[in-house]
CSV table of C-alpha atoms in Angstrom, one decimal:
chain,number,residue,atom,x,y,z
A,1,MET,CA,-15.6,11.9,6.5
A,2,VAL,CA,-15.8,12.7,2.8
A,3,ARG,CA,-18.1,10.4,0.9
A,4,GLY,CA,-17.6,11.8,-2.5
A,5,PHE,CA,-20.5,10.0,-4.3
A,6,ALA,CA,-23.4,7.7,-3.6
A,7,ILE,CA,-23.6,4.8,-6.0
A,8,THR,CA,-26.7,2.6,-6.2
A,9,THR,CA,-28.3,0.1,-8.5
A,10,SER,CA,-31.6,-1.8,-8.6
A,11,THR,CA,-30.0,-5.2,-8.5
A,12,SER,CA,-26.7,-6.9,-7.8
A,13,SER,CA,-26.9,-9.5,-10.5
A,14,ILE,CA,-27.2,-9.5,-14.3
A,15,ARG,CA,-28.8,-12.2,-16.4
A,16,LEU,CA,-26.9,-12.7,-19.7
A,17,ASP,CA,-28.7,-13.5,-22.9
A,18,GLY,CA,-27.8,-16.4,-25.2
A,19,MET,CA,-25.1,-14.3,-26.8
A,20,GLY,CA,-23.4,-13.6,-23.5
A,21,ARG,CA,-24.6,-10.0,-23.3
A,22,GLY,CA,-26.3,-8.0,-20.6
A,23,GLU,CA,-26.3,-4.5,-19.0
A,24,LEU,CA,-26.8,-2.8,-15.7
A,25,THR,CA,-27.5,0.9,-14.9
A,26,PHE,CA,-25.9,2.6,-11.8
A,27,THR,CA,-27.3,5.8,-10.3
A,28,VAL,CA,-24.5,8.1,-9.1
A,29,SER,CA,-25.3,11.1,-6.9
A,30,ASN,CA,-22.9,13.9,-5.9
A,31,ALA,CA,-22.6,13.8,-2.1
A,32,LEU,CA,-20.1,16.6,-1.8
A,33,GLY,CA,-22.6,19.5,-1.8
A,34,ARG,CA,-20.7,21.5,-4.4
A,35,PRO,CA,-20.2,21.3,-8.2
A,36,VAL,CA,-17.7,18.6,-9.3
A,37,ARG,CA,-16.6,16.9,-12.4
A,38,GLY,CA,-16.8,13.2,-11.8
A,39,ARG,CA,-15.2,10.3,-13.7
A,40,ALA,CA,-16.7,6.8,-13.8
A,41,VAL,CA,-14.4,3.7,-13.9
A,42,VAL,CA,-15.6,0.2,-14.5
A,43,GLU,CA,-13.4,-2.2,-12.5
A,44,PRO,CA,-13.5,-6.0,-13.0
A,45,GLU,CA,-13.3,-8.2,-9.9
A,46,GLY,CA,-11.7,-11.7,-9.6
A,47,THR,CA,-11.5,-13.6,-12.9
A,48,ALA,CA,-13.6,-11.1,-14.9
A,49,SER,CA,-11.9,-9.5,-17.9
A,50,ARG,CA,-11.8,-5.8,-18.5
A,51,ASP,CA,-12.4,-6.5,-22.2
A,52,TRP,CA,-15.9,-7.8,-21.3
A,53,LEU,CA,-17.0,-4.5,-19.8
A,54,ALA,CA,-17.9,-1.2,-21.5
A,55,LEU,CA,-19.3,2.0,-20.2
A,56,ASP,CA,-22.1,3.5,-22.2
A,57,GLY,CA,-21.6,7.2,-22.9
A,58,GLU,CA,-19.1,9.7,-21.5
A,59,ALA,CA,-17.1,8.6,-18.4
A,60,GLU,CA,-16.5,12.2,-17.2
A,61,ARG,CA,-19.6,14.3,-16.5
A,62,ASP,CA,-20.3,17.5,-14.6
A,63,PHE,CA,-22.3,17.1,-11.4
A,64,PRO,CA,-24.2,20.1,-9.9
A,65,PRO,CA,-24.6,20.1,-6.1
A,66,ASP,CA,-26.7,17.1,-5.2
A,67,GLY,CA,-26.8,16.3,-8.9
A,68,THR,CA,-27.4,12.8,-10.3
A,69,HIS,CA,-26.3,10.9,-13.4
A,70,GLN,CA,-27.0,7.4,-14.6
A,71,TYR,CA,-24.2,5.2,-16.0
A,72,THR,CA,-24.9,2.0,-17.9
A,73,VAL,CA,-22.3,-0.8,-18.1
A,74,ARG,CA,-22.6,-3.3,-20.9
A,75,VAL,CA,-21.3,-6.8,-20.5
A,76,ASN,CA,-20.3,-8.8,-23.6
A,77,VAL,CA,-18.7,-12.2,-22.8
A,78,PRO,CA,-17.1,-13.8,-25.9
A,79,PRO,CA,-18.3,-17.3,-27.0
A,80,GLY,CA,-16.3,-20.1,-25.6
A,81,THR,CA,-15.8,-18.5,-22.2
A,82,PRO,CA,-15.7,-21.2,-19.5
A,83,GLN,CA,-18.6,-21.5,-17.2
A,84,GLY,CA,-18.2,-19.5,-14.0
A,85,GLN,CA,-19.3,-16.6,-11.8
A,86,HIS,CA,-17.8,-13.1,-12.4
A,87,ALA,CA,-18.3,-9.6,-11.0
A,88,PHE,CA,-17.4,-6.0,-11.4
A,89,HIS,CA,-18.1,-2.6,-9.7
A,90,LEU,CA,-18.4,1.0,-10.7
A,91,SER,CA,-16.1,3.5,-9.0
A,92,MET,CA,-16.4,7.3,-9.1
A,93,VAL,CA,-13.7,9.9,-8.5
A,94,ASN,CA,-13.7,13.7,-8.4
A,95,VAL,CA,-11.4,14.6,-11.3
A,96,ALA,CA,-9.9,17.5,-9.3
A,97,ASN,CA,-9.2,15.5,-6.2
A,98,PRO,CA,-9.2,11.7,-7.1
A,99,ASP,CA,-7.1,10.6,-4.1
A,100,GLU,CA,-9.4,11.8,-1.4
A,101,GLU,CA,-12.9,12.2,-3.0
A,102,PHE,CA,-13.8,8.8,-4.5
A,103,THR,CA,-16.4,6.1,-3.9
A,104,VAL,CA,-16.3,2.3,-4.7
A,105,GLY,CA,-19.8,1.2,-5.7
A,106,PRO,CA,-21.5,-2.1,-5.0
A,107,SER,CA,-20.4,-5.3,-6.8
A,108,ALA,CA,-22.6,-6.6,-9.6
A,109,SER,CA,-22.3,-10.3,-10.6
A,110,PHE,CA,-23.1,-12.3,-13.7
A,111,GLN,CA,-23.0,-16.1,-14.4
A,112,VAL,CA,-21.5,-17.5,-17.6
A,113,PRO,CA,-23.5,-20.7,-18.1
A,114,LEU,CA,-22.3,-24.0,-19.3
A,115,PRO,CA,-23.1,-24.3,-23.0
A,116,GLN,CA,-25.7,-26.9,-23.7
A,117,ALA,CA,-26.7,-28.3,-27.0
A,118,PRO,CA,-30.5,-28.7,-27.3
A,119,ALA,CA,-31.4,-32.4,-27.1
A,120,PRO,CA,-33.4,-33.7,-30.2
A,121,LYS,CA,-37.0,-34.4,-29.5
A,122,LYS,CA,-38.0,-38.0,-30.0
A,123,LYS,CA,-41.4,-39.5,-30.0
A,124,LEU,CA,-41.9,-42.6,-27.8
A,125,PRO,CA,-43.5,-45.6,-29.4
A,126,ILE,CA,-47.0,-46.4,-28.2
A,127,ALA,CA,-45.8,-49.7,-26.8
A,128,TRP,CA,-43.3,-47.9,-24.6
A,129,LEU,CA,-45.9,-45.6,-23.3
A,130,ALA,CA,-48.2,-48.5,-22.4
A,131,LEU,CA,-45.3,-50.3,-20.6
A,132,ALA,CA,-44.5,-47.1,-18.6
A,133,ALA,CA,-48.1,-46.7,-17.5
A,134,GLY,CA,-48.2,-50.3,-16.4
A,135,ILE,CA,-45.0,-49.9,-14.3
A,136,LEU,CA,-46.4,-46.8,-12.7
A,137,VAL,CA,-49.6,-48.5,-11.7
A,138,ILE,CA,-47.7,-51.4,-10.1
A,139,ALA,CA,-45.4,-49.1,-8.2
A,140,LEU,CA,-48.3,-47.0,-6.8
A,141,GLY,CA,-50.1,-50.1,-5.7
A,142,THR,CA,-47.0,-51.5,-3.9
A,143,PHE,CA,-46.4,-48.1,-2.2
A,144,LEU,CA,-50.0,-48.0,-0.9
A,145,ALA,CA,-49.8,-51.6,0.3
A,146,LEU,CA,-46.6,-51.0,2.2
A,147,ARG,CA,-47.9,-47.8,3.8
A,148,GLY,CA,-51.2,-49.3,4.8
A,149,GLY,CA,-51.3,-50.0,8.6
A,150,GLY,CA,-54.2,-47.7,9.6
A,151,ASP,CA,-54.1,-44.5,11.5
A,152,GLU,CA,-52.1,-45.8,14.4
A,153,ASP,CA,-49.0,-46.0,12.3
A,154,LYS,CA,-49.0,-42.4,11.1
A,155,GLY,CA,-46.2,-40.1,12.4
A,156,VAL,CA,-43.9,-42.9,13.4
A,157,GLY,CA,-40.2,-42.7,12.5
A,158,GLY,CA,-39.4,-39.0,12.5
A,159,ALA,CA,-40.1,-35.5,13.6
A,160,GLY,CA,-42.7,-33.3,12.1
A,161,GLU,CA,-46.1,-34.1,10.7
A,162,ALA,CA,-46.8,-37.6,9.6
A,163,GLY,CA,-43.3,-38.7,10.2
A,164,GLN,CA,-41.6,-36.1,8.0
A,165,ALA,CA,-38.1,-35.1,9.0
A,166,PRO,CA,-37.6,-31.5,10.0
A,167,GLU,CA,-36.4,-29.2,7.2
A,168,LYS,CA,-32.6,-28.7,7.2
A,169,LYS,CA,-31.5,-25.1,7.9
A,170,ALA,CA,-28.8,-23.8,5.5
A,171,PHE,CA,-26.0,-21.5,6.5
A,172,LEU,CA,-22.7,-20.3,5.0
A,173,SER,CA,-19.3,-21.9,5.8
A,174,LEU,CA,-16.2,-19.7,5.5
A,175,ASP,CA,-12.7,-21.2,5.3
A,176,GLY,CA,-10.7,-18.4,7.0
A,177,LYS,CA,-8.5,-18.0,4.0
A,178,GLN,CA,-10.4,-16.4,1.1
A,179,SER,CA,-14.2,-16.8,1.5
A,180,TYR,CA,-16.5,-13.9,2.5
A,181,VAL,CA,-19.6,-11.9,1.3
A,182,GLU,CA,-19.1,-8.6,-0.4
A,183,LEU,CA,-21.9,-6.1,0.4
A,184,GLY,CA,-20.7,-3.0,-1.4
A,185,ASN,CA,-21.4,0.5,0.1
A,186,PRO,CA,-25.1,1.2,-0.5
A,187,ARG,CA,-26.4,4.5,0.9
A,188,GLU,CA,-28.7,2.8,3.4
A,189,LEU,CA,-25.6,1.4,5.2
A,190,VAL,CA,-23.7,4.7,5.3
A,191,PHE,CA,-24.7,6.5,8.5
A,192,SER,CA,-23.2,7.6,11.8
A,193,GLY,CA,-24.1,7.3,15.5
A,194,PRO,CA,-26.3,4.6,16.9
A,195,ILE,CA,-26.1,1.2,15.3
A,196,THR,CA,-26.7,-2.5,16.1
A,197,LEU,CA,-24.8,-5.4,14.4
A,198,GLU,CA,-26.1,-8.9,14.9
A,199,ALA,CA,-25.1,-12.4,13.7
A,200,TRP,CA,-25.2,-16.1,14.6
A,201,ILE,CA,-21.7,-17.6,14.3
A,202,ARG,CA,-20.0,-20.9,14.9
A,203,PRO,CA,-16.3,-20.0,15.2
A,204,ARG,CA,-13.6,-22.5,14.5
A,205,SER,CA,-10.6,-20.3,15.0
A,206,LEU,CA,-9.9,-17.4,17.5
A,207,ASN,CA,-6.4,-16.3,16.5
A,208,GLY,CA,-5.8,-13.0,14.8
A,209,ILE,CA,-8.5,-10.7,13.6
A,210,ARG,CA,-11.6,-12.6,12.3
A,211,ASN,CA,-14.3,-10.2,10.9
A,212,ILE,CA,-17.9,-11.1,11.3
A,213,VAL,CA,-19.6,-8.1,9.8
A,214,VAL,CA,-17.6,-4.9,9.1
A,215,HIS,CA,-17.6,-1.6,7.3
A,216,GLY,CA,-14.1,-1.0,5.9
A,217,HIS,CA,-11.4,-0.8,6.9
A,218,VAL,CA,-9.8,1.9,4.8
A,219,ASN,CA,-6.5,3.7,5.5
A,220,SER,CA,-7.0,7.1,3.9
A,221,PRO,CA,-8.6,8.4,6.0
A,222,ARG,CA,-8.4,5.5,8.5
A,223,ALA,CA,-11.9,4.2,9.3
A,224,GLU,CA,-13.8,1.1,10.2
A,225,VAL,CA,-16.9,-0.1,12.0
A,226,TYR,CA,-16.8,-3.8,13.1
A,227,LEU,CA,-18.2,-6.8,14.9
A,228,ARG,CA,-15.3,-9.4,15.0
A,229,ILE,CA,-13.1,-11.8,16.9
A,230,ASN,CA,-9.8,-10.2,17.8
A,231,ASN,CA,-7.2,-12.6,19.3
A,232,GLY,CA,-9.5,-14.6,21.4
A,233,LYS,CA,-12.0,-11.7,22.2
A,234,TYR,CA,-15.4,-10.8,20.9
A,235,GLN,CA,-15.1,-7.1,19.9
A,236,VAL,CA,-17.5,-4.4,18.6
A,237,GLY,CA,-16.7,-0.8,17.9
A,238,SER,CA,-15.4,1.8,15.5
A,239,PHE,CA,-11.9,3.0,14.5
A,240,ASN,CA,-10.7,6.4,13.1
A,241,GLY,CA,-7.1,6.1,14.0
A,242,GLU,CA,-8.1,5.3,17.5
A,243,ASP,CA,-10.3,2.4,18.7
A,244,PHE,CA,-13.7,3.1,20.3
A,245,ALA,CA,-14.8,-0.4,21.3
A,246,THR,CA,-15.7,-2.9,23.9
A,247,SER,CA,-14.7,-6.5,24.1
A,248,ALA,CA,-15.1,-9.8,26.1
A,249,ASP,CA,-13.1,-13.0,26.2
A,250,VAL,CA,-14.4,-15.8,24.0
A,251,PRO,CA,-15.2,-18.8,26.2
A,252,PRO,CA,-13.3,-21.9,24.9
A,253,SER,CA,-16.6,-23.7,24.7
A,254,ASP,CA,-17.8,-21.4,22.0
A,255,VAL,CA,-15.5,-22.9,19.4
A,256,GLY,CA,-17.5,-25.3,17.3
A,257,ARG,CA,-20.9,-24.2,18.7
A,258,TRP,CA,-23.5,-21.7,17.5
A,259,VAL,CA,-23.3,-18.4,19.4
A,260,TYR,CA,-25.5,-15.3,18.9
A,261,LEU,CA,-23.7,-11.9,19.1
A,262,ALA,CA,-25.1,-8.4,19.1
A,263,GLY,CA,-23.1,-5.3,19.3
A,264,VAL,CA,-24.8,-2.0,20.0
A,265,TYR,CA,-23.8,1.7,20.2
A,266,ASP,CA,-26.6,3.5,22.1
A,267,GLY,CA,-25.2,7.0,21.8
A,268,THR,CA,-22.9,6.9,24.9
A,269,ARG,CA,-21.4,3.4,25.0
A,270,TRP,CA,-20.6,0.3,23.0
A,271,VAL,CA,-22.4,-2.8,24.4
A,272,LEU,CA,-21.8,-6.4,23.5
A,273,TYR,CA,-24.3,-9.2,24.1
A,274,ARG,CA,-23.6,-12.9,23.8
A,275,ASP,CA,-26.6,-15.3,23.6
A,276,GLY,CA,-28.8,-12.4,24.8
A,277,GLU,CA,-26.7,-11.8,28.0
A,278,LEU,CA,-24.5,-8.7,28.6
A,279,ALA,CA,-20.9,-9.6,27.9
A,280,ALA,CA,-19.2,-6.2,27.9
A,281,SER,CA,-19.9,-2.5,28.0
A,282,SER,CA,-17.7,0.6,27.6
A,283,PRO,CA,-18.5,4.3,27.6
A,284,GLN,CA,-17.3,5.7,24.2
A,285,ARG,CA,-17.8,9.0,22.5
A,286,LEU,CA,-17.9,7.5,18.9
A,287,GLY,CA,-20.3,5.0,17.5
A,288,ALA,CA,-20.9,4.2,13.8
A,289,ILE,CA,-18.9,6.5,11.5
A,290,PHE,CA,-18.9,7.4,7.8
A,291,VAL,CA,-16.5,5.0,6.0
A,292,ASP,CA,-15.7,5.5,2.3
A,293,GLY,CA,-15.3,1.8,1.8
A,294,THR,CA,-17.4,-1.4,1.4
A,295,TRP,CA,-19.1,-3.6,3.9
A,296,GLY,CA,-18.2,-7.3,4.2
A,297,ILE,CA,-19.4,-10.4,6.0
A,298,GLY,CA,-16.5,-12.7,7.1
A,299,ALA,CA,-13.6,-10.4,6.0
A,300,ARG,CA,-12.7,-6.8,5.5
A,301,GLY,CA,-14.8,-5.0,2.9
A,302,GLY,CA,-13.4,-6.0,-0.4
A,303,GLY,CA,-11.8,-9.2,1.1
A,304,ARG,CA,-8.0,-9.6,1.1
A,305,GLU,CA,-7.6,-10.1,4.9
A,306,ARG,CA,-9.2,-10.7,8.3
A,307,PHE,CA,-11.1,-13.8,7.1
A,308,PHE,CA,-13.5,-15.5,9.5
A,309,GLN,CA,-13.2,-19.2,9.9
A,310,GLY,CA,-16.4,-21.0,10.7
A,311,ASP,CA,-20.1,-20.9,10.0
A,312,ILE,CA,-22.4,-17.8,9.9
A,313,ARG,CA,-26.1,-16.9,9.4
A,314,ASP,CA,-28.7,-14.3,10.2
A,315,VAL,CA,-26.6,-11.2,9.8
A,316,ARG,CA,-28.5,-8.0,10.6
A,317,ILE,CA,-27.6,-4.3,10.6
A,318,TRP,CA,-29.9,-1.7,12.3
A,319,ASN,CA,-29.5,2.1,12.2
A,320,LEU,CA,-30.7,2.3,15.8
A,321,PRO,CA,-29.7,0.9,19.2
A,322,ARG,CA,-31.5,-2.2,20.4
A,323,GLY,CA,-31.9,-2.9,24.1
A,324,GLN,CA,-31.1,-6.2,25.9
A,325,GLN,CA,-34.8,-7.2,26.1
A,326,GLU,CA,-35.2,-6.8,22.3
A,327,VAL,CA,-31.9,-8.6,21.6
A,328,ARG,CA,-32.8,-11.5,24.0
A,329,ALA,CA,-36.4,-11.8,22.7
A,330,ASP,CA,-35.5,-11.7,19.0
A,331,LYS,CA,-32.3,-13.8,18.8
A,332,ASP,CA,-34.2,-16.9,17.6
A,333,ARG,CA,-36.8,-15.0,15.6
A,334,THR,CA,-37.1,-15.0,11.8
A,335,PHE,CA,-37.6,-11.4,10.7
A,336,THR,CA,-39.8,-10.3,7.8
A,337,GLY,CA,-37.3,-7.6,6.8
A,338,ASP,CA,-39.8,-4.7,7.2
A,339,GLU,CA,-39.0,-4.0,10.9
A,340,GLN,CA,-38.3,-0.4,11.7
A,341,GLY,CA,-34.6,0.5,11.6
A,342,LEU,CA,-33.6,-2.8,9.9
A,343,VAL,CA,-31.4,-1.6,7.0
A,344,GLY,CA,-29.7,-4.9,6.2
A,345,TYR,CA,-30.8,-8.5,6.8
A,346,TRP,CA,-29.0,-11.5,5.2
A,347,PRO,CA,-30.4,-14.8,6.5
A,348,LEU,CA,-27.7,-16.7,4.5
A,349,ASN,CA,-30.0,-19.6,4.2
A,350,GLU,CA,-30.4,-19.9,0.4
A,351,GLY,CA,-28.5,-23.2,0.3
A,352,ASP,CA,-27.0,-22.7,-3.1
A,353,GLY,CA,-26.0,-20.0,-5.6
A,354,PHE,CA,-23.7,-17.0,-5.2
A,355,LEU,CA,-26.1,-14.3,-4.0
A,356,ALA,CA,-26.7,-13.5,-0.3
A,357,ARG,CA,-30.2,-12.0,-0.4
A,358,ASP,CA,-31.0,-8.9,1.7
A,359,LEU,CA,-34.6,-9.2,3.0
A,360,SER,CA,-34.7,-5.6,4.1
A,361,PRO,CA,-36.5,-3.1,1.9
A,362,SER,CA,-33.2,-1.9,0.5
A,363,GLU,CA,-32.5,-5.3,-1.2
A,364,ASN,CA,-28.8,-4.8,-1.1
A,365,HIS,CA,-27.9,-8.4,-2.1
A,366,GLY,CA,-24.4,-9.6,-1.3
A,367,LEU,CA,-22.0,-11.4,-3.6
A,368,ILE,CA,-20.6,-14.7,-2.1
A,369,ARG,CA,-16.9,-15.2,-2.7
A,370,ASP,CA,-15.5,-18.8,-2.5
A,371,ALA,CA,-17.7,-19.8,0.4
A,372,THR,CA,-19.7,-23.1,0.7
A,373,TRP,CA,-23.2,-23.8,1.7
A,374,SER,CA,-23.9,-26.2,4.5
A,375,SER,CA,-27.0,-27.4,6.4
A,376,GLU,CA,-27.9,-29.4,9.5
C-alpha cells in the first residue's frame, strides 16, 4: 500500500503564550522512494478556525528519494476567543498524484485558557495574622486529641496503610456517539505482519460495529486493522476489501463488567484471548497491513463512526506476536513502556485533561475527543 509521506512531530500539544500564539514543527519524509514534489496543507479540526493557522515558508517543496523537510505551523488565536480545546493536523500530498499519494499527519492540540485578571495583592493586618495563627494552633491540637488512641487504633476504618483508602484508578468513558481518542498515524505504528492489540474494556452496548483500537478504515484503497465488537462478537483482524479475522461471541455477562482482550497475528493465524483464555483462532494469510489513515481508540481513525460505548483503559500495541502465557501473565501488569516490541501504550489513567499519554518511547500522545474521565 502506498504511504506517500511520513509525518512526525516531537509533541502533540502546543502551549500558547499570553498573546495566544504558539508554533509546532513537523518533520515530513518522502516514503515513496522516488523524487516527488509535495504540498503541505494545514487542516483545522473541530471548532478550530483556519484563520488561526499559518504555514511558515513554501507549502510546495521538492523531495528527493527518502528526502526530508521541516514545516512549521504558527498558531495565532485572536483576543476574546472563548476558552476551549482545539486541534489541527498537517497533511501532505504528491502534487502529481494527490488522490492516491497522500498522508494525514498526527493531530496537534492547543488550549485557549480562560482569561483571568491578576488579583491585586493586599497586605494582611498584623492582627489578622495573629488571629489566623491562633486558629491554626487550636485546630492542630483538636486533631491530635481526636486522633490519640494509641497504636491499637492505627489502620482502622479503611484499606491501605494507617487506614488510608485505596487510590482510585482512573479510566476513560466513551458515550458511543462522538467520543474517542485520535492517535494520528505515526511511523512507529505503520507496519505489516505480526501484531498484538490489547485493551481492558467495560462494554455497555454490543450492537453494530464498536471499535476498541483500530488503524483506519480508509476506502481508497480499502484498508483497516482492528480490535472491535461487531454485532455481539469480539473480533480482531485486518481488511483490504476482504476480511482476514477471527471472532467469538460476547458473553452477555460481559456487558457492564471489565474484560481484558488481546488480539494477535502470529504470522499464520489471528488469535483472540479473553481474560487470558483462548476465545477464537483462525488461520489467515494476512495480518497487520499498511494503512494510509489514522489510528483511533473507541472509533474509526478520525472519528465519525463506529463509536465504542463503555469504559476503556490500558490500550497497548505491539509490533510482535505475544503468546498466551505472556498475555495471561501480563494482563494485570502495569508496564514501564520500555518493553521490547511495545510501540504504543496508553494507560488512559490521567483522570483529567485532553491528552492520552503514550508511555512507549515513541511518546505518540493521543487527543481525547468529547470523552469523560471516571474512576472507581
